[in-house]
């Protein structure tokens, strides 16, 4: 990850003492074992952040973390003494920006290695887990990945786009192949269609006609002058340099109306129910009343100050700038949050959702859940791990996973679909940087570059052997 180098701290004379305690000598190496700092003295009262500054001097200001031989990530705000560093300890400097970026769809994962732009895939073959048809194009120089529910698209540095996965969901781009051989600036995906925005201002689409793959009704407006593209789960909207907007896909008229009015985001619980977050912080919902289309019970709370909305398959949760959360929709699937209401009054940092339950992450690092018990709404089995120290929450359709400040992972929900991580528990005790998920499996990227998976093996829960590839 880093170029090899070594240095020594100026105050490294033998016998120097601080506060009556001998200063321990520590070494820092990169993941390959090559030295960064060798036998440097650190004062017991020195912060870990100070040691990180020394590492940055060698590595060119690369933002990194220090990890012990046991896989524990050191707290930058703590002192050397508090972190228990002893004489002769060796730490590993690891880039905080993941060396490998994971992108999941409903049943497969695609991993992009930043060092050379190569891609690896696994999971359900028909949903994108098998990329053998385009493997030559994925051997390197891939700039970015995009997904639908069942297909992937790779945008290369030469401006070409290559697709694989379920044909109807965008895996087959042969109909617009001539437009994807070069000059593409960005690719966007709905549930089942892709749109490519080219440098010349034209837009080309493929995939399911119901969700934006068919753009013939607005084709004359997409040949030039498009500056940006917005997507929802069901369709696209193109914004042109002359200020005009054109939309296509399923039932997009009301969404377009909201976008024209300044809506910032659109969330859908089902294809029959929508909620939009407007630029003024208010939320509007419509569609099937019992599935979240009727928000009258919380209207006074969501008329202003909302910063994010999330949804299960039949309920919504609105997170406000004041840290409060307000819910509506099917009570059993998260619309009723009275059981945890006291925890949702303030201090909530983020809300995550399965298809039937919500989890609220608070600024204190605690997590509180509600909704379908079988879908993650019941977290009593891991309650002791959710009281503090949680940094992020992730979800499959029926399970949750959290990453704590010490890099450990804890899961709950449906055991076969990600709620049980026992098979890889040893590797999840520390050093985890981030998690991604399909509908029924999780994949964790560790600070040392390793990738570990669990959950439904058909949908990505069984990783191929990526250890050699992911750590290069």
Coordinates of C-alpha atoms in Angstrom, one line a residue:
X1 CA 0.0 0.0 0.0
X2 CA 2.8 2.4 0.9
X3 CA 6.3 2.9 -0.4
X4 CA 9.0 1.5 1.9
X5 CA 11.0 3.9 4.0
X6 CA 12.4 4.3 7.5
X7 CA 13.3 7.0 9.8
X8 CA 14.2 7.6 13.5
X9 CA 12.9 10.1 16.0
X10 CA 15.4 12.8 17.1
X11 CA 14.9 11.9 20.8
X12 CA 16.0 8.3 20.5
X13 CA 19.1 8.5 22.8
X14 CA 19.6 5.5 25.1
X15 CA 18.3 5.9 28.6
X16 CA 16.0 9.0 28.0
X17 CA 13.1 9.0 30.4
X18 CA 9.9 10.9 30.7
X19 CA 7.8 11.3 33.9
X20 CA 9.9 8.6 35.5
X21 CA 9.1 6.0 32.9
X22 CA 11.3 4.6 30.2
X23 CA 10.1 5.5 26.7
X24 CA 9.2 2.3 24.8
X25 CA 10.6 1.7 21.3
X26 CA 8.1 0.8 18.7
X27 CA 8.3 0.0 15.0
X28 CA 5.8 0.7 12.2
X29 CA 5.6 -1.4 9.1
X30 CA 3.3 -1.4 6.1
X31 CA 1.0 -4.4 5.3
X32 CA 3.7 -6.1 3.2
X33 CA 6.1 -6.0 6.3
X34 CA 8.4 -3.3 4.8
X35 CA 9.5 -0.8 7.4
X36 CA 8.1 2.7 7.9
X37 CA 9.5 3.6 11.3
X38 CA 12.1 1.4 13.0
X39 CA 12.7 1.4 16.8
X40 CA 11.5 4.9 17.5
X41 CA 11.0 6.2 21.0
X42 CA 7.5 7.2 22.0
X43 CA 6.6 9.0 25.3
X44 CA 3.9 7.3 27.4
X45 CA 1.9 10.6 27.4
X46 CA 2.3 11.1 23.7
X47 CA -0.9 10.8 21.6
X48 CA -1.3 8.1 19.0
X49 CA -2.1 11.0 16.6
X50 CA 1.4 12.3 17.1
X51 CA 2.8 8.9 16.1
X52 CA 0.5 9.0 13.0
X53 CA 2.0 12.3 12.1
X54 CA 5.5 10.8 12.0
X55 CA 4.1 8.0 9.8
X56 CA 2.6 10.6 7.5
X57 CA 5.9 12.3 7.1
X58 CA 7.3 9.1 5.7
X59 CA 4.3 8.1 3.6
X60 CA 3.6 11.5 2.0
X61 CA 0.7 12.6 4.2
X62 CA -1.3 9.5 3.4
X63 CA -4.2 9.2 5.9
X64 CA -3.6 6.0 7.7
X65 CA -4.5 3.9 10.8
X66 CA -2.2 2.0 13.2
X67 CA -3.1 -1.6 13.8
X68 CA -1.6 -3.9 16.4
X69 CA -0.4 -7.4 15.7
X70 CA -3.7 -8.6 17.2
X71 CA -5.7 -6.6 14.6
X72 CA -6.8 -3.9 17.0
X73 CA -6.9 -0.4 15.5
X74 CA -5.4 2.3 17.8
X75 CA -7.5 5.3 18.9
X76 CA -5.8 8.4 17.5
X77 CA -7.0 10.5 20.4
X78 CA -5.6 8.1 23.1
X79 CA -2.2 8.2 24.6
X80 CA 0.5 5.6 24.0
X81 CA 0.2 4.5 27.6
X82 CA -3.6 4.2 27.4
X83 CA -3.3 2.0 24.3
X84 CA -0.9 -0.2 26.1
X85 CA 2.0 0.0 23.7
X86 CA 5.1 -1.7 25.1
X87 CA 8.8 -1.8 24.2
X88 CA 9.4 -3.7 21.0
X89 CA 5.8 -3.5 19.7
X90 CA 5.3 -3.5 16.0
X91 CA 2.4 -1.7 14.4
X92 CA 1.0 -1.8 10.9
X93 CA 0.2 1.4 9.0
X94 CA -2.9 0.8 6.9
X95 CA -4.5 3.3 4.5
X96 CA -7.9 4.4 5.7
X97 CA -9.3 4.7 2.2
X98 CA -10.1 1.1 1.3
X99 CA -7.7 -0.4 -1.2
X100 CA -10.6 -2.4 -2.5
X101 CA -14.1 -0.9 -3.1
X102 CA -17.0 -3.3 -3.0
X103 CA -20.3 -2.8 -4.8
X104 CA -23.2 -5.2 -4.2
X105 CA -26.5 -5.7 -6.0
X106 CA -29.3 -7.9 -4.7
X107 CA -27.3 -11.2 -5.2
X108 CA -23.7 -10.6 -6.2
X109 CA -20.6 -8.5 -5.3
X110 CA -18.1 -6.7 -7.5
X111 CA -14.8 -5.6 -6.1
X112 CA -12.7 -2.9 -7.7
X113 CA -9.0 -2.8 -6.8
X114 CA -7.7 0.8 -6.8
X115 CA -4.1 0.1 -7.6
X116 CA -4.7 -1.2 -11.1
X117 CA -8.5 -1.0 -11.7
X118 CA -9.0 -4.7 -11.9
X119 CA -12.4 -6.3 -10.9
X120 CA -13.4 -9.5 -9.2
X121 CA -17.0 -10.8 -8.8
X122 CA -18.8 -13.5 -6.9
X123 CA -22.4 -14.5 -5.9
X124 CA -25.3 -15.6 -8.0
X125 CA -23.9 -16.0 -11.5
X126 CA -27.0 -14.8 -13.4
X127 CA -27.1 -11.6 -11.3
X128 CA -23.5 -10.6 -12.0
X129 CA -21.5 -13.0 -9.9
X130 CA -20.1 -14.5 -13.1
X131 CA -18.2 -11.8 -15.1
X132 CA -16.3 -14.3 -17.4
X133 CA -18.0 -12.9 -20.5
X134 CA -16.2 -9.5 -20.0
X135 CA -13.2 -10.7 -17.9
X136 CA -10.7 -9.3 -20.4
X137 CA -12.2 -5.8 -20.0
X138 CA -12.1 -6.1 -16.2
X139 CA -8.4 -7.1 -16.0
X140 CA -7.5 -3.5 -15.3
X141 CA -8.1 0.3 -15.9
X142 CA -11.6 0.2 -14.6
X143 CA -12.5 3.7 -13.2
X144 CA -15.8 3.1 -11.6
X145 CA -18.6 0.5 -11.1
X146 CA -22.3 0.9 -11.3
X147 CA -25.2 -1.5 -10.6
X148 CA -28.8 -2.3 -11.0
X149 CA -30.5 -4.9 -8.9
X150 CA -29.2 -7.7 -11.0
X151 CA -26.4 -6.4 -13.2
X152 CA -23.2 -4.4 -13.2
X153 CA -21.5 -1.9 -15.5
X154 CA -17.8 -1.0 -15.5
X155 CA -16.7 2.4 -16.7
X156 CA -13.1 2.4 -17.9
X157 CA -10.6 5.2 -18.0
X158 CA -10.8 5.1 -21.8
X159 CA -14.5 6.0 -21.6
X160 CA -15.8 2.6 -22.6
X161 CA -18.5 0.8 -20.6
X162 CA -18.8 -3.0 -20.2
X163 CA -21.8 -4.8 -18.7
X164 CA -22.6 -8.3 -17.3
X165 CA -25.4 -9.9 -15.3
X166 CA -29.1 -10.4 -16.0
X167 CA -29.8 -9.2 -19.5
X168 CA -33.2 -7.6 -18.7
X169 CA -31.7 -5.7 -15.8
X170 CA -29.0 -4.1 -17.9
X171 CA -26.5 -6.9 -18.2
X172 CA -26.9 -6.8 -22.0
X173 CA -25.9 -3.5 -23.5
X174 CA -25.6 -4.7 -27.1
X175 CA -28.4 -2.4 -28.3
X176 CA -26.3 0.6 -27.5
X177 CA -22.9 -0.9 -27.9
X178 CA -21.7 1.6 -30.5
X179 CA -22.3 4.4 -28.0
X180 CA -20.4 2.8 -25.2
X181 CA -17.1 2.2 -26.9
X182 CA -15.7 5.5 -25.7
X183 CA -16.5 9.0 -24.5
X184 CA -18.7 8.0 -21.5
X185 CA -18.3 10.4 -18.5
X186 CA -20.7 8.7 -16.0
X187 CA -23.1 5.7 -15.6
X188 CA -26.2 5.7 -13.5
X189 CA -28.5 2.8 -12.5
X190 CA -32.1 2.3 -11.5
X191 CA -33.5 -1.0 -10.2
X192 CA -33.2 -2.5 -13.6
X193 CA -31.8 -0.1 -16.2
X194 CA -28.6 1.9 -16.9
X195 CA -28.1 5.4 -18.4
X196 CA -24.7 6.5 -19.7
X197 CA -23.9 10.2 -19.9
X198 CA -21.3 11.0 -22.5
X199 CA -18.9 13.9 -22.7
X200 CA -20.7 15.2 -25.7
X201 CA -23.9 15.7 -23.6
X202 CA -25.8 12.8 -25.0
X203 CA -27.5 10.1 -22.9
X204 CA -27.9 6.4 -23.9
X205 CA -30.0 3.9 -22.0
X206 CA -30.5 0.1 -21.8
X207 CA -32.2 -2.5 -19.6
X208 CA -35.8 -2.8 -18.4
X209 CA -38.0 -0.4 -20.4
X210 CA -40.2 -0.1 -17.3
X211 CA -37.4 1.5 -15.1
X212 CA -35.7 3.7 -17.6
X213 CA -34.1 1.4 -20.1
X214 CA -36.4 2.7 -22.8
X215 CA -36.0 6.5 -23.4
X216 CA -37.6 6.8 -26.9
X217 CA -40.3 9.2 -25.6
X218 CA -37.6 11.7 -24.8
X219 CA -34.9 10.6 -27.2
X220 CA -34.8 13.9 -29.2
X221 CA -34.0 15.7 -26.0
X222 CA -31.1 13.4 -25.0
X223 CA -28.9 13.8 -28.1
X224 CA -27.0 16.8 -26.7
X225 CA -26.8 19.4 -24.0
X226 CA -27.4 17.1 -21.0
X227 CA -25.3 18.3 -18.1
X228 CA -26.3 15.8 -15.4
X229 CA -28.6 12.9 -14.7
X230 CA -30.6 12.1 -11.6
X231 CA -31.9 8.6 -10.8
X232 CA -34.5 7.0 -8.6
X233 CA -35.2 3.3 -8.2
X234 CA -37.7 3.5 -11.1
X235 CA -36.5 6.1 -13.6
X236 CA -34.1 8.8 -14.7
X237 CA -34.3 12.6 -15.1
X238 CA -31.9 14.5 -17.4
X239 CA -31.0 18.1 -16.6
X240 CA -30.0 20.2 -19.7
X241 CA -27.8 23.2 -20.0
X242 CA -30.8 25.3 -21.1
X243 CA -32.5 24.6 -17.8
X244 CA -35.0 22.1 -19.1
X245 CA -35.6 18.7 -17.5
X246 CA -36.8 15.4 -19.1
X247 CA -37.8 12.2 -17.3
X248 CA -38.5 8.7 -18.3
X249 CA -39.2 5.4 -16.5
X250 CA -42.1 4.1 -14.3
X251 CA -44.7 6.5 -12.9
X252 CA -42.1 9.3 -13.0
X253 CA -44.5 12.3 -13.4
X254 CA -45.0 13.0 -9.7
X255 CA -41.4 12.4 -8.9
X256 CA -40.4 14.9 -11.7
X257 CA -42.8 17.4 -10.3
X258 CA -41.1 17.1 -6.9
X259 CA -37.6 17.4 -8.4
X260 CA -38.6 20.5 -10.3
X261 CA -39.8 21.9 -7.0
X262 CA -36.4 21.3 -5.4
X263 CA -36.7 17.8 -3.9
X264 CA -33.3 16.5 -2.7
X265 CA -34.0 12.8 -2.6
X266 CA -36.6 10.2 -3.2
X267 CA -37.2 7.0 -1.2
X268 CA -39.6 4.2 -2.1
X269 CA -41.0 1.6 0.2
X270 CA -42.8 -0.2 -2.6
X271 CA -43.4 0.6 -6.2
X272 CA -46.8 2.0 -5.1
X273 CA -45.5 4.3 -2.3
X274 CA -43.0 7.2 -2.4
X275 CA -41.6 9.8 0.0
X276 CA -39.5 12.8 -1.1
X277 CA -37.3 15.1 0.8
X278 CA -37.6 18.6 -0.5
X279 CA -34.9 21.3 -0.4
X280 CA -36.7 23.1 2.4
X281 CA -36.5 20.1 4.7
X282 CA -40.1 19.0 4.4
X283 CA -41.2 15.5 3.3
X284 CA -44.1 14.6 1.0
X285 CA -45.5 11.1 0.8
X286 CA -48.0 9.5 -1.5
X287 CA -49.2 6.1 -2.7
X288 CA -50.7 3.2 -0.7
X289 CA -51.8 4.7 2.6
X290 CA -51.1 1.6 4.7
X291 CA -47.6 1.3 3.3
X292 CA -46.5 4.8 4.1
X293 CA -48.4 6.9 1.6
X294 CA -50.3 8.5 4.4
X295 CA -48.0 10.6 6.6
X296 CA -50.7 12.7 8.3
X297 CA -49.9 11.2 11.8
X298 CA -46.5 12.8 11.7
X299 CA -47.1 15.7 9.4
X300 CA -46.2 18.4 12.0
X301 CA -42.8 16.7 12.5
X302 CA -41.9 16.3 8.9
X303 CA -43.0 19.7 7.6
X304 CA -39.5 21.1 8.2
X305 CA -36.0 20.2 9.4
X306 CA -35.7 16.7 7.9
X307 CA -32.3 15.8 6.6
X308 CA -32.7 12.1 5.5
X309 CA -35.4 9.6 4.9
X310 CA -35.2 5.8 4.8
X311 CA -37.7 3.0 4.3
X312 CA -38.6 -0.6 4.9
X313 CA -40.9 -2.3 2.4
X314 CA -43.9 -0.6 3.9
X315 CA -42.8 2.2 6.3
X316 CA -40.7 5.3 6.4
X317 CA -38.4 7.0 8.9
X318 CA -37.5 10.7 8.8
X319 CA -34.3 11.8 10.5
X320 CA -34.3 15.5 11.4
X321 CA -31.4 17.9 11.9
X322 CA -32.2 18.0 15.6
X323 CA -31.4 14.3 15.8
X324 CA -35.0 13.1 16.3
X325 CA -36.7 10.4 14.2
X326 CA -40.3 10.1 13.2
X327 CA -41.9 7.1 11.6
X328 CA -45.1 6.2 9.7
X329 CA -46.5 3.3 7.6
X330 CA -47.1 -0.3 8.5
X331 CA -46.7 -0.6 12.3
X332 CA -45.3 -4.1 12.2
X333 CA -42.7 -3.2 9.6
X334 CA -41.2 -0.2 11.4
X335 CA -44.0 2.4 11.1
X336 CA -44.6 2.2 14.9
X337 CA -41.5 3.2 16.9
X338 CA -43.2 3.8 20.2
X339 CA -41.2 1.0 21.9
X340 CA -38.0 3.0 21.4
X341 CA -39.5 6.5 21.3
X342 CA -37.4 7.7 24.2
X343 CA -34.2 6.9 22.3
X344 CA -35.4 8.7 19.1
X345 CA -36.2 12.1 20.7
X346 CA -32.7 13.5 20.0
X347 CA -29.1 12.5 19.2
X348 CA -29.7 10.1 16.3
X349 CA -26.9 10.2 13.8
X350 CA -28.2 7.8 11.1
X351 CA -31.0 5.4 10.4
X352 CA -30.6 2.1 8.6
X353 CA -33.3 -0.3 7.3
X354 CA -33.9 -3.9 6.4
X355 CA -37.1 -4.8 4.6
X356 CA -39.0 -5.0 7.8
X357 CA -37.1 -3.1 10.6
X358 CA -35.1 0.0 11.4
X359 CA -31.9 0.6 13.4
X360 CA -31.0 4.1 14.7
X361 CA -27.4 4.9 15.4
X362 CA -26.9 7.6 18.0
X363 CA -24.1 10.1 18.4
X364 CA -23.3 8.2 21.7
X365 CA -22.5 5.1 19.6
X366 CA -25.5 3.2 20.8
X367 CA -28.0 1.4 18.4
X368 CA -31.8 1.0 18.9
X369 CA -34.0 -1.2 16.8
X370 CA -37.7 -1.6 16.1
X371 CA -40.0 -3.3 13.6
X372 CA -40.2 -7.0 12.5
X373 CA -38.4 -9.1 15.1
X374 CA -37.4 -11.6 12.5
X375 CA -36.1 -8.9 10.2
X376 CA -33.7 -7.3 12.6
X377 CA -36.2 -5.4 14.8
X378 CA -35.1 -7.5 17.9
X379 CA -31.5 -6.9 18.8
X380 CA -31.6 -8.2 22.4
X381 CA -29.2 -11.0 21.5
X382 CA -26.4 -8.5 20.9
X383 CA -27.7 -5.7 23.2
X384 CA -24.4 -5.6 25.2
X385 CA -22.5 -4.8 22.0
X386 CA -24.9 -2.0 21.0
X387 CA -24.7 0.2 24.0
X388 CA -21.7 2.2 22.9
X389 CA -18.8 2.4 20.4
X390 CA -20.7 1.7 17.2
X391 CA -19.4 3.6 14.2
X392 CA -21.7 2.3 11.4
X393 CA -24.7 0.1 10.7
X394 CA -25.4 -2.0 7.6
X395 CA -28.3 -4.2 6.5
X396 CA -29.4 -7.1 4.2
X397 CA -33.1 -7.6 3.7
X398 CA -33.5 -9.3 7.0
X399 CA -30.3 -8.7 9.1
X400 CA -28.2 -6.0 10.5
X401 CA -24.4 -5.7 11.1
X402 CA -22.5 -3.1 13.0
X403 CA -18.8 -2.1 12.9
X404 CA -17.5 -0.7 16.2
X405 CA -14.7 1.7 16.9
X406 CA -12.4 -1.2 17.7
X407 CA -13.0 -2.6 14.2
X408 CA -15.1 -5.5 15.5
X409 CA -18.4 -6.7 13.9
X410 CA -21.6 -7.8 15.5
X411 CA -24.7 -9.1 13.7
X412 CA -28.4 -10.0 14.3
X413 CA -31.5 -10.9 12.4
X414 CA -32.1 -13.9 10.2
X415 CA -29.2 -16.3 10.8
X416 CA -29.0 -17.7 7.3
X417 CA -29.1 -14.3 5.6
X418 CA -26.4 -12.4 7.5
X419 CA -27.6 -12.5 11.1
X420 CA -25.0 -15.2 12.0
X421 CA -21.4 -14.5 11.3
X422 CA -19.9 -17.4 13.4
X423 CA -18.2 -18.9 10.3
X424 CA -15.9 -15.8 10.0
X425 CA -16.1 -14.5 13.6
X426 CA -12.4 -14.8 14.3
X427 CA -11.6 -12.5 11.4
X428 CA -14.3 -10.0 12.5
X429 CA -12.9 -9.4 16.0
X430 CA -11.1 -6.3 14.8
X431 CA -9.6 -4.4 11.9
X432 CA -12.8 -4.1 9.8
X433 CA -13.0 -0.9 7.8
X434 CA -16.4 -1.2 6.1
X435 CA -19.2 -3.7 5.2
X436 CA -21.3 -4.1 2.1
X437 CA -24.4 -6.3 1.6
X438 CA -26.6 -8.1 -1.0
X439 CA -30.1 -9.0 0.0
X440 CA -28.9 -11.9 2.1
X441 CA -25.2 -11.7 2.6
X442 CA -22.5 -9.4 4.0
X443 CA -18.9 -8.8 2.9
X444 CA -16.4 -7.0 5.1
X445 CA -13.3 -5.2 3.9
X446 CA -10.5 -5.2 6.6
X447 CA -7.9 -2.6 7.1
X448 CA -5.3 -5.1 5.9
X449 CA -7.1 -5.6 2.6
X450 CA -8.7 -8.9 3.4
X451 CA -12.3 -9.5 2.4
X452 CA -14.6 -11.8 4.5
X453 CA -18.1 -12.9 3.6
X454 CA -21.0 -14.5 5.4
X455 CA -24.7 -15.2 4.9
X456 CA -26.5 -16.9 2.0
X457 CA -23.7 -18.5 0.0
X458 CA -25.7 -18.3 -3.3
X459 CA -26.0 -14.5 -3.0
X460 CA -22.4 -13.6 -2.1
X461 CA -22.0 -15.1 1.4
X462 CA -19.2 -17.4 0.2
X463 CA -16.1 -15.4 -1.0
X464 CA -13.6 -16.7 -3.5
X465 CA -10.0 -16.7 -2.4
X466 CA -9.2 -13.0 -2.8
X467 CA -6.5 -12.7 -0.2
X468 CA -3.6 -12.4 -2.6
X469 CA -5.4 -10.1 -5.0
X470 CA -7.0 -7.7 -2.5
X471 CA -3.8 -7.0 -0.6
X472 CA -1.6 -6.1 -3.6

